[in-house]
Amino acid sequence: MKNAAARNNVYIGLALLFAVALVLRLWGIWFGLPFSFKADEYHEVFRALELGSGSFNFERTGKGGYFYILFVEYGVVFVALKLAGIVDSAQDFARYFARDPSVFYLVGRATTAVVGTLNVFLAYRLGVRGYGIGAGVLAAVFLTIDFLNTEHSHFITVDVPMTCLATAALLFAVRMVTDGKASDYKWAALFAALATTTKLPAILLLVPLLVAHHYVVRRQDGGARRLFLARDLWWAAGIFVVVLAVTNPGLIVNPPWEAISVGADPEVIEENDAEVLPAVAPNLFVYYLSIIAESMGWPLLVVSLAGALYALWKRTPTDVILISFAAIYYLVFSSTGSNLFFPRYILPLIIVLALLAGRVLDVVWPRSGSLRQAAAVVFVVILAGFPAYRTVANNYLLTQTDTRTLARNWFDENIPQGSRVMIEGLKIEPTKLTVPLQDTPENMRANIEYYKSREPGKAKYLGFVLQVDIGNTYDLELVKPTELQSLEFYKNKGVEYLVIRPEAFASSRSMGQAGRDFLEDLQNDRDVSLLKSFRSDPRSRPGPDIDIYEVARMQRVPPSR
C-alpha cells in the first residue's frame, strides 16, 4: 500500500510538473499578433499553406517536416471556418489569412508549446531509463524552467521540434542497450530521420546511435563482422534513409551542400542580414558555453559539468551515448565557419546537461534524514530559481506591447498614406525586425508582375493581400542592410520619412561602417529631424529601439521609378 501511495504521489507530482511546463510555454504566445516579429516563423506557416495549395517547396532543404503538422492543423482550421460559414472556398481561406493571420500563428505556437512540453516528458523517460526515476524527475524539473527551451517553445520554428525528436532518438538509443530489441533500432532510426528532416544538424544523432549499436554487439559477444553486418543495423540504416527521402525529398532534388557545414543555412542568411551580430564572430566555444550558462544559470551549469565528469568516470552505456552526442554537437557547432550563430542552435545540448545534472544529484541525494532531504530540496530549488526567474520575466515581457506595434499604430495615426518611407526590407516587405508597414497597392502590383515567373508563391500571396482591407499603405523604399546607400541618395529619391533601428545601424555586421556613417549623417543633416522615438525596456517593453525621422519638405525630390 505504501509503495502504491508513493507511486501515486510521484505521478501527481509529474502531472503538475508537466502542467507547469505547458503553462510556461503557452504564456504569451499571442505576442505581436496580428504581426509576426520572429524572423523564421513565417517560413513554416507559408510552407504549410503552400502545401495546402498543391505546391511543395523543394528549396528549403535544411529545414522541413514541421510544416506537415501545421498543414494538417490548418486543414482543421479550414474545415472549422467553413462549417461556421466564415469561409466558403480555399480562396476565401487565403484572404482570411491575408487579412489577419493571428489564428494561424496561435495554432502553430500552441503546437510548439505542446512539443516543448513533450520534450520535458521524453527527458524524464530518458533519465528514468538510463539512470533511475530520481534522475528523470530532476532532469524534467531543470528542463521545465530552462530559459532557452521555454523561450523557443513560443515560436513556430524547427528548433524545439528537432530537439524533441532528438531526445526521442536518444531514448531509443538507450533502450537499444538496455532492452536489445530490434524494434528499438527501428524507432531510434525513425526519430533520428525525422529530427534530421526537421533540421539538418540532427544528422549528428548517427554518432550516439552507432555507439549504442557498438554496446549491443559487445554485449552479445559479437566481433567486427557483426558490428558492420548486423541485420538490425542495416534495417535501421534503411529506415533512416527512406524516411529522410520521403519526408524531405528536396534533399535529393536540391541537395543543401552549402548547409553541410552545420549552421550555415543559406536560406536564412539574407533575411538574418538585419540581425545585430558582432562585427567579428566570437570564439564560438566560449560563446555557446556562455549561452548555456545564461539559459541554465551558472550554478546549474556547474552541477551539469560535474555530472559530465562523473559520467566520464563511470562510463556506463547511457553515459557514453549522451556524452558522445553532446561532444560532437558542441564541437561541430563551435568550430563551424558559418556567419550565423544563434543561441537556439545549442538547444539539444541543454537536454543532455539537464540529464547529467539530474543524474549526479540523484547519486548524492540523501536517502534518509528529513533535515538532509529538506536541504537537498532547497538546493534544487535554488538551482532552478535562476533560470525560472529569467523564464517568468521573459514570458511577462511577451505579454507587453512591442515597440514595433506602437510605432506602427503611431505611424497610421500621424503619417499621411502614400508617404515615401525608407525602411529595412528584403523582397516584398519590411523585415520582421522593424516596423510592419504596408506597401502601396501600386508597389505590390509591380512586385506581383516581377515575381510571377521567379517566385509564384510570393506573387500569389500578394494577390490575396490586395483583395482585402490592408489598412494604411506607404510608398516603401525597402533597403537591404548589405545595400545601404548614403542619406543623400535616399533624399534624392524623394524619401519623406525614415524608420531606423539605431542599434542595427550602429552595430550590424552586415551594414558595417556604412550604417555608422548613415547614423552620423542623420544626426548632422539640418534637413532631417527626429520626429518620434520608441524605446524598449528589458523589463517592460519588448522590441528594438526605433527612431522615425522626417525630411524637410523643401528637400524632397519627386521619386523617379
PDB file of N, CA and C in Angstrom, residues 130-131 177 211 214-215 218 307-324 356 359:
ATOM      1  N   GLY A 130      17.805   5.548 -18.318  1.00  0.00           N
ATOM      2  CA  GLY A 130      19.253   5.475 -18.250  1.00  0.00           C
ATOM      3  C   GLY A 130      19.824   5.490 -16.851  1.00  0.00           C
ATOM      4  N   TYR A 131      19.131   6.195 -15.912  1.00  0.00           N
ATOM      5  CA  TYR A 131      19.730   6.411 -14.588  1.00  0.00           C
ATOM      6  C   TYR A 131      18.817   6.118 -13.403  1.00  0.00           C
ATOM      7  N   VAL A 177      20.373  -0.472 -25.802  1.00  0.00           N
ATOM      8  CA  VAL A 177      21.383  -1.069 -24.921  1.00  0.00           C
ATOM      9  C   VAL A 177      20.742  -1.821 -23.774  1.00  0.00           C
ATOM     10  N   VAL A 211      27.116   4.353 -31.382  1.00  0.00           N
ATOM     11  CA  VAL A 211      27.685   3.980 -30.075  1.00  0.00           C
ATOM     12  C   VAL A 211      26.799   2.951 -29.394  1.00  0.00           C
ATOM     13  N   HIS A 214      27.252  -0.395 -30.958  1.00  0.00           N
ATOM     14  CA  HIS A 214      28.512  -0.996 -30.504  1.00  0.00           C
ATOM     15  C   HIS A 214      28.304  -1.733 -29.175  1.00  0.00           C
ATOM     16  N   TYR A 215      27.587  -1.125 -28.244  1.00  0.00           N
ATOM     17  CA  TYR A 215      27.353  -1.767 -26.953  1.00  0.00           C
ATOM     18  C   TYR A 215      26.481  -3.010 -27.090  1.00  0.00           C
ATOM     19  N   ARG A 218      28.723  -5.726 -28.471  1.00  0.00           N
ATOM     20  CA  ARG A 218      29.686  -6.178 -27.450  1.00  0.00           C
ATOM     21  C   ARG A 218      29.005  -7.027 -26.387  1.00  0.00           C
ATOM     22  N   GLY A 307      28.319  16.574 -13.390  1.00  0.00           N
ATOM     23  CA  GLY A 307      27.667  15.352 -13.862  1.00  0.00           C
ATOM     24  C   GLY A 307      28.365  14.773 -15.073  1.00  0.00           C
ATOM     25  N   ALA A 308      28.875  15.646 -15.951  1.00  0.00           N
ATOM     26  CA  ALA A 308      29.613  15.163 -17.123  1.00  0.00           C
ATOM     27  C   ALA A 308      30.912  14.480 -16.708  1.00  0.00           C
ATOM     28  N   LEU A 309      31.604  15.067 -15.733  1.00  0.00           N
ATOM     29  CA  LEU A 309      32.836  14.448 -15.239  1.00  0.00           C
ATOM     30  C   LEU A 309      32.538  13.102 -14.585  1.00  0.00           C
ATOM     31  N   TYR A 310      31.457  13.050 -13.836  1.00  0.00           N
ATOM     32  CA  TYR A 310      31.064  11.783 -13.201  1.00  0.00           C
ATOM     33  C   TYR A 310      30.732  10.735 -14.269  1.00  0.00           C
ATOM     34  N   ALA A 311      30.058  11.187 -15.339  1.00  0.00           N
ATOM     35  CA  ALA A 311      29.719  10.260 -16.432  1.00  0.00           C
ATOM     36  C   ALA A 311      30.974   9.751 -17.120  1.00  0.00           C
ATOM     37  N   LEU A 312      31.966  10.619 -17.305  1.00  0.00           N
ATOM     38  CA  LEU A 312      33.220  10.187 -17.912  1.00  0.00           C
ATOM     39  C   LEU A 312      33.957   9.182 -17.028  1.00  0.00           C
ATOM     40  N   TRP A 313      33.781   9.315 -15.720  1.00  0.00           N
ATOM     41  CA  TRP A 313      34.399   8.372 -14.793  1.00  0.00           C
ATOM     42  C   TRP A 313      33.673   7.026 -14.804  1.00  0.00           C
ATOM     43  N   LYS A 314      32.337   7.054 -14.767  1.00  0.00           N
ATOM     44  CA  LYS A 314      31.563   5.803 -14.701  1.00  0.00           C
ATOM     45  C   LYS A 314      31.496   5.104 -16.062  1.00  0.00           C
ATOM     46  N   ARG A 315      31.286   5.898 -17.109  1.00  0.00           N
ATOM     47  CA  ARG A 315      31.233   5.403 -18.485  1.00  0.00           C
ATOM     48  C   ARG A 315      30.260   4.236 -18.668  1.00  0.00           C
ATOM     49  N   THR A 316      29.058   4.383 -18.140  1.00  0.00           N
ATOM     50  CA  THR A 316      28.013   3.419 -18.443  1.00  0.00           C
ATOM     51  C   THR A 316      27.591   3.613 -19.897  1.00  0.00           C
ATOM     52  N   PRO A 317      26.906   2.650 -20.503  1.00  0.00           N
ATOM     53  CA  PRO A 317      26.454   2.851 -21.886  1.00  0.00           C
ATOM     54  C   PRO A 317      25.647   4.133 -22.074  1.00  0.00           C
ATOM     55  N   THR A 318      24.758   4.437 -21.118  1.00  0.00           N
ATOM     56  CA  THR A 318      23.984   5.675 -21.221  1.00  0.00           C
ATOM     57  C   THR A 318      24.901   6.886 -21.169  1.00  0.00           C
ATOM     58  N   ASP A 319      25.893   6.828 -20.274  1.00  0.00           N
ATOM     59  CA  ASP A 319      26.856   7.927 -20.183  1.00  0.00           C
ATOM     60  C   ASP A 319      27.539   8.176 -21.526  1.00  0.00           C
ATOM     61  N   VAL A 320      28.037   7.122 -22.126  1.00  0.00           N
ATOM     62  CA  VAL A 320      28.800   7.260 -23.371  1.00  0.00           C
ATOM     63  C   VAL A 320      27.896   7.727 -24.508  1.00  0.00           C
ATOM     64  N   ILE A 321      26.672   7.223 -24.548  1.00  0.00           N
ATOM     65  CA  ILE A 321      25.723   7.649 -25.589  1.00  0.00           C
ATOM     66  C   ILE A 321      25.460   9.147 -25.486  1.00  0.00           C
ATOM     67  N   LEU A 322      25.154   9.625 -24.286  1.00  0.00           N
ATOM     68  CA  LEU A 322      24.838  11.041 -24.104  1.00  0.00           C
ATOM     69  C   LEU A 322      26.063  11.927 -24.297  1.00  0.00           C
ATOM     70  N   ILE A 323      27.190  11.520 -23.714  1.00  0.00           N
ATOM     71  CA  ILE A 323      28.405  12.327 -23.828  1.00  0.00           C
ATOM     72  C   ILE A 323      28.878  12.400 -25.276  1.00  0.00           C
ATOM     73  N   SER A 324      28.773  11.294 -26.011  1.00  0.00           N
ATOM     74  CA  SER A 324      29.221  11.300 -27.415  1.00  0.00           C
ATOM     75  C   SER A 324      28.384  12.279 -28.233  1.00  0.00           C
ATOM     76  N   LEU A 356      22.438  14.954 -17.135  1.00  0.00           N
ATOM     77  CA  LEU A 356      23.643  14.670 -16.353  1.00  0.00           C
ATOM     78  C   LEU A 356      23.580  15.343 -14.988  1.00  0.00           C
ATOM     79  N   ARG A 359      21.243  13.265 -12.894  1.00  0.00           N
ATOM     80  CA  ARG A 359      21.862  12.000 -12.518  1.00  0.00           C
ATOM     81  C   ARG A 359      22.828  12.166 -11.348  1.00  0.00           C
TER      82      ARG A 359
END
